[in-house]
mmCIF file of C-alpha atoms in Angstrom:
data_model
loop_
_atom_site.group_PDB
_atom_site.id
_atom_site.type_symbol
_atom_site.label_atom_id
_atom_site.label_comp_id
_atom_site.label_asym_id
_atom_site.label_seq_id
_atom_site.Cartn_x
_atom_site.Cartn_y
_atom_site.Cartn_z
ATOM 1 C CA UNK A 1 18.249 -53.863 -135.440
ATOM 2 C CA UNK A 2 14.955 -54.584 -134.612
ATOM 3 C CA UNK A 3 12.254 -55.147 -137.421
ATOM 4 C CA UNK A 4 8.845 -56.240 -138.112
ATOM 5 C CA UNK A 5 7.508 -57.833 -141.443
ATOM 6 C CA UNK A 6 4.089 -58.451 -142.980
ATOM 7 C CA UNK A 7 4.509 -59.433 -145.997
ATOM 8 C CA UNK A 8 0.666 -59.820 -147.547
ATOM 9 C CA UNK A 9 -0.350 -56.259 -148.123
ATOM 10 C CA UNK A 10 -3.894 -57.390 -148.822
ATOM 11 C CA UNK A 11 -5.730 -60.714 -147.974
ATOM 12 C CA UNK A 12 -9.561 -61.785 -148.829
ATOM 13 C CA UNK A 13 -11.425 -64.197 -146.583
ATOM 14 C CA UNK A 14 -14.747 -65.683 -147.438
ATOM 15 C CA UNK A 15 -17.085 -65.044 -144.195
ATOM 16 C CA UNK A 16 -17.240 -67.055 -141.200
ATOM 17 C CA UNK A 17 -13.679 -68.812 -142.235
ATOM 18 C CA UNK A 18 -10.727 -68.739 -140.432
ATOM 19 C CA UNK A 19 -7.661 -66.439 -141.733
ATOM 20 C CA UNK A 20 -4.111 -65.976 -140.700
ATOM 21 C CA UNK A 21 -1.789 -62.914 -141.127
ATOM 22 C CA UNK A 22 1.644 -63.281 -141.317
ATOM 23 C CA UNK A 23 4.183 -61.580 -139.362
ATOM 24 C CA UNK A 24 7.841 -62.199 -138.697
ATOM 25 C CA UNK A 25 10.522 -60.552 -136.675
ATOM 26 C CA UNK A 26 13.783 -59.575 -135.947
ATOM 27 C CA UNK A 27 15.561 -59.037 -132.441
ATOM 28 C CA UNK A 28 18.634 -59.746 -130.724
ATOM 29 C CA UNK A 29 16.853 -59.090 -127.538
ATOM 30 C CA UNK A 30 15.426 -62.327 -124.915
ATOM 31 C CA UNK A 31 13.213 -60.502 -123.863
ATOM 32 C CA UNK A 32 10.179 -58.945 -125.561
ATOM 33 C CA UNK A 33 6.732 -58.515 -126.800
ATOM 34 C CA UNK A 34 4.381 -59.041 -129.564
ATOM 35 C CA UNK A 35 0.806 -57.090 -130.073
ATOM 36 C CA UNK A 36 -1.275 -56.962 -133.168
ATOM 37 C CA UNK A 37 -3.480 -53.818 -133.898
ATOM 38 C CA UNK A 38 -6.511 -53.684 -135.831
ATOM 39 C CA UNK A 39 -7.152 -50.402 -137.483
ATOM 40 C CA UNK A 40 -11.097 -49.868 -139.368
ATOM 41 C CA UNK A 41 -11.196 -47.777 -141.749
ATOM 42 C CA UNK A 42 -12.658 -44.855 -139.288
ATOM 43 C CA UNK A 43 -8.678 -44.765 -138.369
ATOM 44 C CA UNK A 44 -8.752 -45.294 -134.526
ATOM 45 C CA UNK A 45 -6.216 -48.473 -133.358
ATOM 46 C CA UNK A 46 -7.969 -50.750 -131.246
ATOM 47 C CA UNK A 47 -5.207 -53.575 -129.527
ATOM 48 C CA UNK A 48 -6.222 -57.100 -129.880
ATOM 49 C CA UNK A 49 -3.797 -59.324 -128.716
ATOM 50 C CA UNK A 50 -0.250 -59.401 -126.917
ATOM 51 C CA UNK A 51 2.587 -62.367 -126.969
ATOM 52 C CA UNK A 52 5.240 -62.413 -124.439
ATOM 53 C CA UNK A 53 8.748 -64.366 -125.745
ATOM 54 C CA UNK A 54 8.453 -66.230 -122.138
ATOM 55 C CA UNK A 55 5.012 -67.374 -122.604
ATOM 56 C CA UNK A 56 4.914 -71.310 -123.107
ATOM 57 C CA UNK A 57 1.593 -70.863 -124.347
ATOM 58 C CA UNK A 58 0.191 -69.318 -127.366
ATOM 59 C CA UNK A 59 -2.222 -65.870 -125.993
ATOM 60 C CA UNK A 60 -6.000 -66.423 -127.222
ATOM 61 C CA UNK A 61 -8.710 -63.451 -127.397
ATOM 62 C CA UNK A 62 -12.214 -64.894 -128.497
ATOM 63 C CA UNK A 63 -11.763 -64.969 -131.969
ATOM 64 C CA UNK A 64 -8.229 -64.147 -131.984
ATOM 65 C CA UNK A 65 -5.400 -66.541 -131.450
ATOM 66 C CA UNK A 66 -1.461 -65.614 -132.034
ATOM 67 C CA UNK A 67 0.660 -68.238 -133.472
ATOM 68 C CA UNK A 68 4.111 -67.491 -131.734
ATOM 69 C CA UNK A 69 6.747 -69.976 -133.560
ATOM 70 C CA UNK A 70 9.912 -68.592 -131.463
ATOM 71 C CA UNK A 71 12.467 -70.377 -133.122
ATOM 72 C CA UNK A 72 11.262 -69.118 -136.699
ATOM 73 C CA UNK A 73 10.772 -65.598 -135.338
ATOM 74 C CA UNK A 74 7.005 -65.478 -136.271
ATOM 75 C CA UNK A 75 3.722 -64.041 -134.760
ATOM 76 C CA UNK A 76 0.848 -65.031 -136.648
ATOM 77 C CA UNK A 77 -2.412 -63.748 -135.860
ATOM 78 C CA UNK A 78 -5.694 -66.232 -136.553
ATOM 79 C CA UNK A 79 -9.337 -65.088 -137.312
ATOM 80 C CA UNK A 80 -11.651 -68.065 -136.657
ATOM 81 C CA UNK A 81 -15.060 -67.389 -137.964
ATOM 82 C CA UNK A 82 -14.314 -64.127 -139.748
ATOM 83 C CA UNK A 83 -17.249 -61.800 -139.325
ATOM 84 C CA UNK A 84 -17.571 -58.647 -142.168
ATOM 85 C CA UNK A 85 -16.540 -56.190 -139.554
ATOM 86 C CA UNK A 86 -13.468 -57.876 -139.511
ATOM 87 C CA UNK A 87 -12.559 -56.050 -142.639
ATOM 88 C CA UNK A 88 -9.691 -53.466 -141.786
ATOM 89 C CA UNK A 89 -5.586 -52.890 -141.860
ATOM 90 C CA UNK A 90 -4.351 -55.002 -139.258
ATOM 91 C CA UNK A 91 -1.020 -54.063 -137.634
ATOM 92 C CA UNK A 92 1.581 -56.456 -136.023
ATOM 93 C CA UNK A 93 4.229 -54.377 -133.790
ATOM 94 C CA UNK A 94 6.884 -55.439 -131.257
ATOM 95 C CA UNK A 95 8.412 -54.105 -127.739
ATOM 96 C CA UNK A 96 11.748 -55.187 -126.720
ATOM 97 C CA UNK A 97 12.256 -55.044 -122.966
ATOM 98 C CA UNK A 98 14.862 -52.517 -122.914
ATOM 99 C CA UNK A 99 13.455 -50.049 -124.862
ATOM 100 C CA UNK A 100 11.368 -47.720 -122.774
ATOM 101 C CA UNK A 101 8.156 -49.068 -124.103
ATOM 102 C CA UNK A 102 7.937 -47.800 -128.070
ATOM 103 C CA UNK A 103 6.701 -49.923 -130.373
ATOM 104 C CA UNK A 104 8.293 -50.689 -133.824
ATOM 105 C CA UNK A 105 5.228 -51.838 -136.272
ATOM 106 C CA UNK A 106 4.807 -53.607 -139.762
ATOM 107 C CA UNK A 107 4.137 -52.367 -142.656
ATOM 108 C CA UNK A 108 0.394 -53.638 -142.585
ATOM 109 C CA UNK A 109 -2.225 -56.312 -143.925
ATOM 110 C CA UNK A 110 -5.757 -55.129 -145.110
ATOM 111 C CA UNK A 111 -8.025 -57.640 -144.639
ATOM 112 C CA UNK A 112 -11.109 -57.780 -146.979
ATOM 113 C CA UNK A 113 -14.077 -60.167 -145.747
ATOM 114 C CA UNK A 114 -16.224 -61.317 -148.131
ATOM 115 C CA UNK A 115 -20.148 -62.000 -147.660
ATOM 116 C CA UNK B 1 -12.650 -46.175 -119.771
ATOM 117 C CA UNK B 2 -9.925 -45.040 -121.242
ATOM 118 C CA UNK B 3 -9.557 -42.600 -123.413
ATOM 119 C CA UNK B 4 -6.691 -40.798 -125.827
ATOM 120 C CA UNK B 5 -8.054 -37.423 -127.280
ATOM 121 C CA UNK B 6 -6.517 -35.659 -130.181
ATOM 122 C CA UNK B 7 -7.251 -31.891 -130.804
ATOM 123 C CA UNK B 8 -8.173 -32.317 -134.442
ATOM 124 C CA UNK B 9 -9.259 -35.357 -136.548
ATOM 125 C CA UNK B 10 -8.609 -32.993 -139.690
ATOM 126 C CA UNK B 11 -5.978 -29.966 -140.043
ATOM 127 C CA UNK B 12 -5.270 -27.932 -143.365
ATOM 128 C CA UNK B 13 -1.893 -25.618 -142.803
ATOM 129 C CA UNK B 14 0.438 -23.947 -145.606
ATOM 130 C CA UNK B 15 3.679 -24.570 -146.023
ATOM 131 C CA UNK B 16 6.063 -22.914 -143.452
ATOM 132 C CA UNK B 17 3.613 -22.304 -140.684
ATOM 133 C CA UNK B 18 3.875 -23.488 -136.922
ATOM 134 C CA UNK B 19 1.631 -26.340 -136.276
ATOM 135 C CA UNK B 20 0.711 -27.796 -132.799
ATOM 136 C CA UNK B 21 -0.802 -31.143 -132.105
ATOM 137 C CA UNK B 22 -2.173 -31.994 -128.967
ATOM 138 C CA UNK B 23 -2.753 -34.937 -127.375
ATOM 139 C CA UNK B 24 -4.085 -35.901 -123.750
ATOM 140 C CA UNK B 25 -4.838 -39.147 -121.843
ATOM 141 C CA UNK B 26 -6.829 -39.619 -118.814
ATOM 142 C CA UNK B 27 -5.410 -43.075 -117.560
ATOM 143 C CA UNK B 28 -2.530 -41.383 -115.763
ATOM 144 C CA UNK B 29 -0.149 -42.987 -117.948
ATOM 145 C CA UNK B 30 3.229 -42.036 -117.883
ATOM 146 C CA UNK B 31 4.091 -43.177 -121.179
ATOM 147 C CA UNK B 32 2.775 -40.893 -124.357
ATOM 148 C CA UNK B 33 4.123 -41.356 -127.824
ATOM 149 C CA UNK B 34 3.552 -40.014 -131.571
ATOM 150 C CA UNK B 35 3.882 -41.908 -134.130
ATOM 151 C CA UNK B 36 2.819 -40.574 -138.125
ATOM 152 C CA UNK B 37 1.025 -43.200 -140.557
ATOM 153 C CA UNK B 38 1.782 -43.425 -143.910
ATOM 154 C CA UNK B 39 0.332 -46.066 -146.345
ATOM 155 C CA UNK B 40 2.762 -49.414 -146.969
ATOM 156 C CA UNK B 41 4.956 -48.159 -143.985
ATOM 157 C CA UNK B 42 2.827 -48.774 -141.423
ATOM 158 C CA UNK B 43 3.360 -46.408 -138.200
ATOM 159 C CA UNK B 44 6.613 -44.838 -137.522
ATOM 160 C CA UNK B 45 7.221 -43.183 -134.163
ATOM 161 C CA UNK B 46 8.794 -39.594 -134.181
ATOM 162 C CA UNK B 47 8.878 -39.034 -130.495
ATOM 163 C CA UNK B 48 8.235 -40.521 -127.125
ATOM 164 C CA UNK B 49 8.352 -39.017 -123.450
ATOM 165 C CA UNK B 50 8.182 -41.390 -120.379
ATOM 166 C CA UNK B 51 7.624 -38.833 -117.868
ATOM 167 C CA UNK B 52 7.122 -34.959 -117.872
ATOM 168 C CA UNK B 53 9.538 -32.954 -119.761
ATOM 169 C CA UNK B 54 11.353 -35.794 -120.728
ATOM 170 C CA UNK B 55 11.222 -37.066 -124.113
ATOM 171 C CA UNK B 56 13.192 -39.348 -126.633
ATOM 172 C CA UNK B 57 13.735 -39.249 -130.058
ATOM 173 C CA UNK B 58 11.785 -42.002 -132.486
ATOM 174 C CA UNK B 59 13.119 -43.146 -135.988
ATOM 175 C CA UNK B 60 12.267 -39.953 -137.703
ATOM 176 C CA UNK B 61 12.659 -36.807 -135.411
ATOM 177 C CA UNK B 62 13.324 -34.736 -137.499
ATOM 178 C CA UNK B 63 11.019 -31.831 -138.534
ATOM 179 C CA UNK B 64 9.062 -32.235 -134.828
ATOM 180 C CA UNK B 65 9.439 -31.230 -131.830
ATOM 181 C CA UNK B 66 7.488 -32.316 -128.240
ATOM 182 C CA UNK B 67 6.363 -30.882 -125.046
ATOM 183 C CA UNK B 68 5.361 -32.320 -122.249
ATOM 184 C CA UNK B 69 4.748 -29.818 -119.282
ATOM 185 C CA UNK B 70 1.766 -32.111 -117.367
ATOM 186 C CA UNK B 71 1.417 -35.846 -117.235
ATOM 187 C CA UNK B 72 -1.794 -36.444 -118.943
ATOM 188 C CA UNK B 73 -0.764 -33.845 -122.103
ATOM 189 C CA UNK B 74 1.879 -34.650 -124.903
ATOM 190 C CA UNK B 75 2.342 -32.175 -128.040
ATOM 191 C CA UNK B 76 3.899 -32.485 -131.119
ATOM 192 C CA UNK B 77 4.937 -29.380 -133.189
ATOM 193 C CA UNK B 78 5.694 -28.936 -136.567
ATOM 194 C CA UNK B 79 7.920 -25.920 -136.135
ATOM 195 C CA UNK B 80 7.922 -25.596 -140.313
ATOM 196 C CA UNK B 81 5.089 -27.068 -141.807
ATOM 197 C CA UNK B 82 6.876 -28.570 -145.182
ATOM 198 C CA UNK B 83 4.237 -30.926 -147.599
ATOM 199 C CA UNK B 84 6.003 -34.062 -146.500
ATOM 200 C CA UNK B 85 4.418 -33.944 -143.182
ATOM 201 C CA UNK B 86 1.225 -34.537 -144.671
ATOM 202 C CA UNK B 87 -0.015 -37.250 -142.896
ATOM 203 C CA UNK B 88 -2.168 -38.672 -140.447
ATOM 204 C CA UNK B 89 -0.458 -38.379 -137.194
ATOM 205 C CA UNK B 90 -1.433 -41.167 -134.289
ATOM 206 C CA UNK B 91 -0.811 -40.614 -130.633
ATOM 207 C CA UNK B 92 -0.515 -43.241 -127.774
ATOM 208 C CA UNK B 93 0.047 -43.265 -124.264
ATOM 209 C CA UNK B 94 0.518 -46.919 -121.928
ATOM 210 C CA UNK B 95 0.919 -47.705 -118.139
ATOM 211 C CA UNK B 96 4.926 -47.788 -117.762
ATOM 212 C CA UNK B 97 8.134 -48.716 -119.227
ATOM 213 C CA UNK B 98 8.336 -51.867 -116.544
ATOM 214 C CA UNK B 99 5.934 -54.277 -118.130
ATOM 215 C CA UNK B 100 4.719 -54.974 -121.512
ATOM 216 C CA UNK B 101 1.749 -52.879 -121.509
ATOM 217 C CA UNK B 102 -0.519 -52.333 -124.469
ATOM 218 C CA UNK B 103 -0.449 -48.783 -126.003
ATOM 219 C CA UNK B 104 -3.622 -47.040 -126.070
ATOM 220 C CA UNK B 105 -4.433 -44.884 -129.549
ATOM 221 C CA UNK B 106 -5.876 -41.844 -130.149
ATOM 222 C CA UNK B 107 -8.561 -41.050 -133.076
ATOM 223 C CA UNK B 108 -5.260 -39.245 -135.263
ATOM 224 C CA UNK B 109 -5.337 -36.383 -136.959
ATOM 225 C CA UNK B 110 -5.255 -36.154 -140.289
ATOM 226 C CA UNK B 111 -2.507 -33.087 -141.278
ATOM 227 C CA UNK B 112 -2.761 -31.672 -145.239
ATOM 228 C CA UNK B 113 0.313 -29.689 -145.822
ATOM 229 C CA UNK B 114 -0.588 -27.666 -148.825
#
């Protein structure tokens, strides 16, 4: 069955520093797709980045970079320069191909940045 | 721009009443989904419809039901209001079910179940 982990529930970073999240999954599937969330504490999800399992390349936003180790089933994102309104749960949620288009998240990582 | 709109950020309801959720998207997307948020278990999807008057089941259907009589509107009801449905309750919609779109969110509405 198909499964997402994060397993730090809560991370600090010192401003302007770089920070990863961790996130690993499961699938039987070729063919799929990784997105990570970022959720401030007024609640609304706002999507950051997206991974596909045929991408050669690893997807860059700005700031944010995803760390897609395919053999080792992992998805990490990167914060380069963390800024304090990075400060917020961030979410790390797969699609596999067959599925109609639902998501299946993790469990979470609040990120705390520090001034 | 787009934009998901919930009917309430915040909703107080007794035990064993009906409770309706609505949710609408104006990116003619034929996706919609609900999912309910609960602290350390992330988001868990309940239901999902890819096209009007259909809908799926999620991981934890139970307790809900959907509708979905017009594209742009997806509702979740609580046809029992129990206090384990307290939660805050997140709804999506995204492009299709060809391509690996991103799902759009909704502010959520936070449900007390007293």
């Amino acid at each position: 069955a198909q499964k997402i982990t994060q397993t730090q529930p809560g991370m600090f970073v010192q401003e302007k520093e770089a920070v990863t999240l961790d996130c690993t999954y499961d699938t039987s599937d070729q063919s799929y797709g990784l997105f990570w969330y970022k959720q401030p504490s007024s609640g609304e999800m706002i999507f950051l980045i997206y991974q596909g399992s045929y991408d050669e390349q690893n997807a860059t936003e700005g700031r944010y970079s995803l760390n897609f180790q395919k053999a080792r089933k992992s998805a990490n994102l990167v914060i380069s320069a963390s800024q304090l309104g990075d400060s917020a749960m961030y979410f790390c949620a797969m699609r596999e191909g067959t599925r109609g288009g639902k998501l299946i998240f993790g469990q979470g990582t609040e990120l705390s940045v520090k001034p | 721009d787009v934009k998901v709109t919930q009917s309430s950020r915040y909703l107080v309801k007794r035990t064993g009443e009906k409770v309706f959720l609505e949710c609408v998207q104006d990116m003619d997307h034929e996706n919609m989904f609900w999912y309910r948020q609960d602290p350390g278990l992330g988001l868990r999807l309940i239901y999902f419809s890819y096209d009007v008057k259909m809908k799926e089941k999620g991981d934890i259907p139970e307790g809900y039901s959907v509708s979905r009589e017009k594209k742009e509107r997806f509702s979740l009801i609580l046809e029992s209001a129990s206090t384990n449905q307290t939660s805050m309750y997140l709804c999506a919609s995204s492009l299709d079910s060809r391509g690996f779109y991103e799902q759009y969110f909704g502010p959520g509405t936070r449900l007390t179940v007293t």
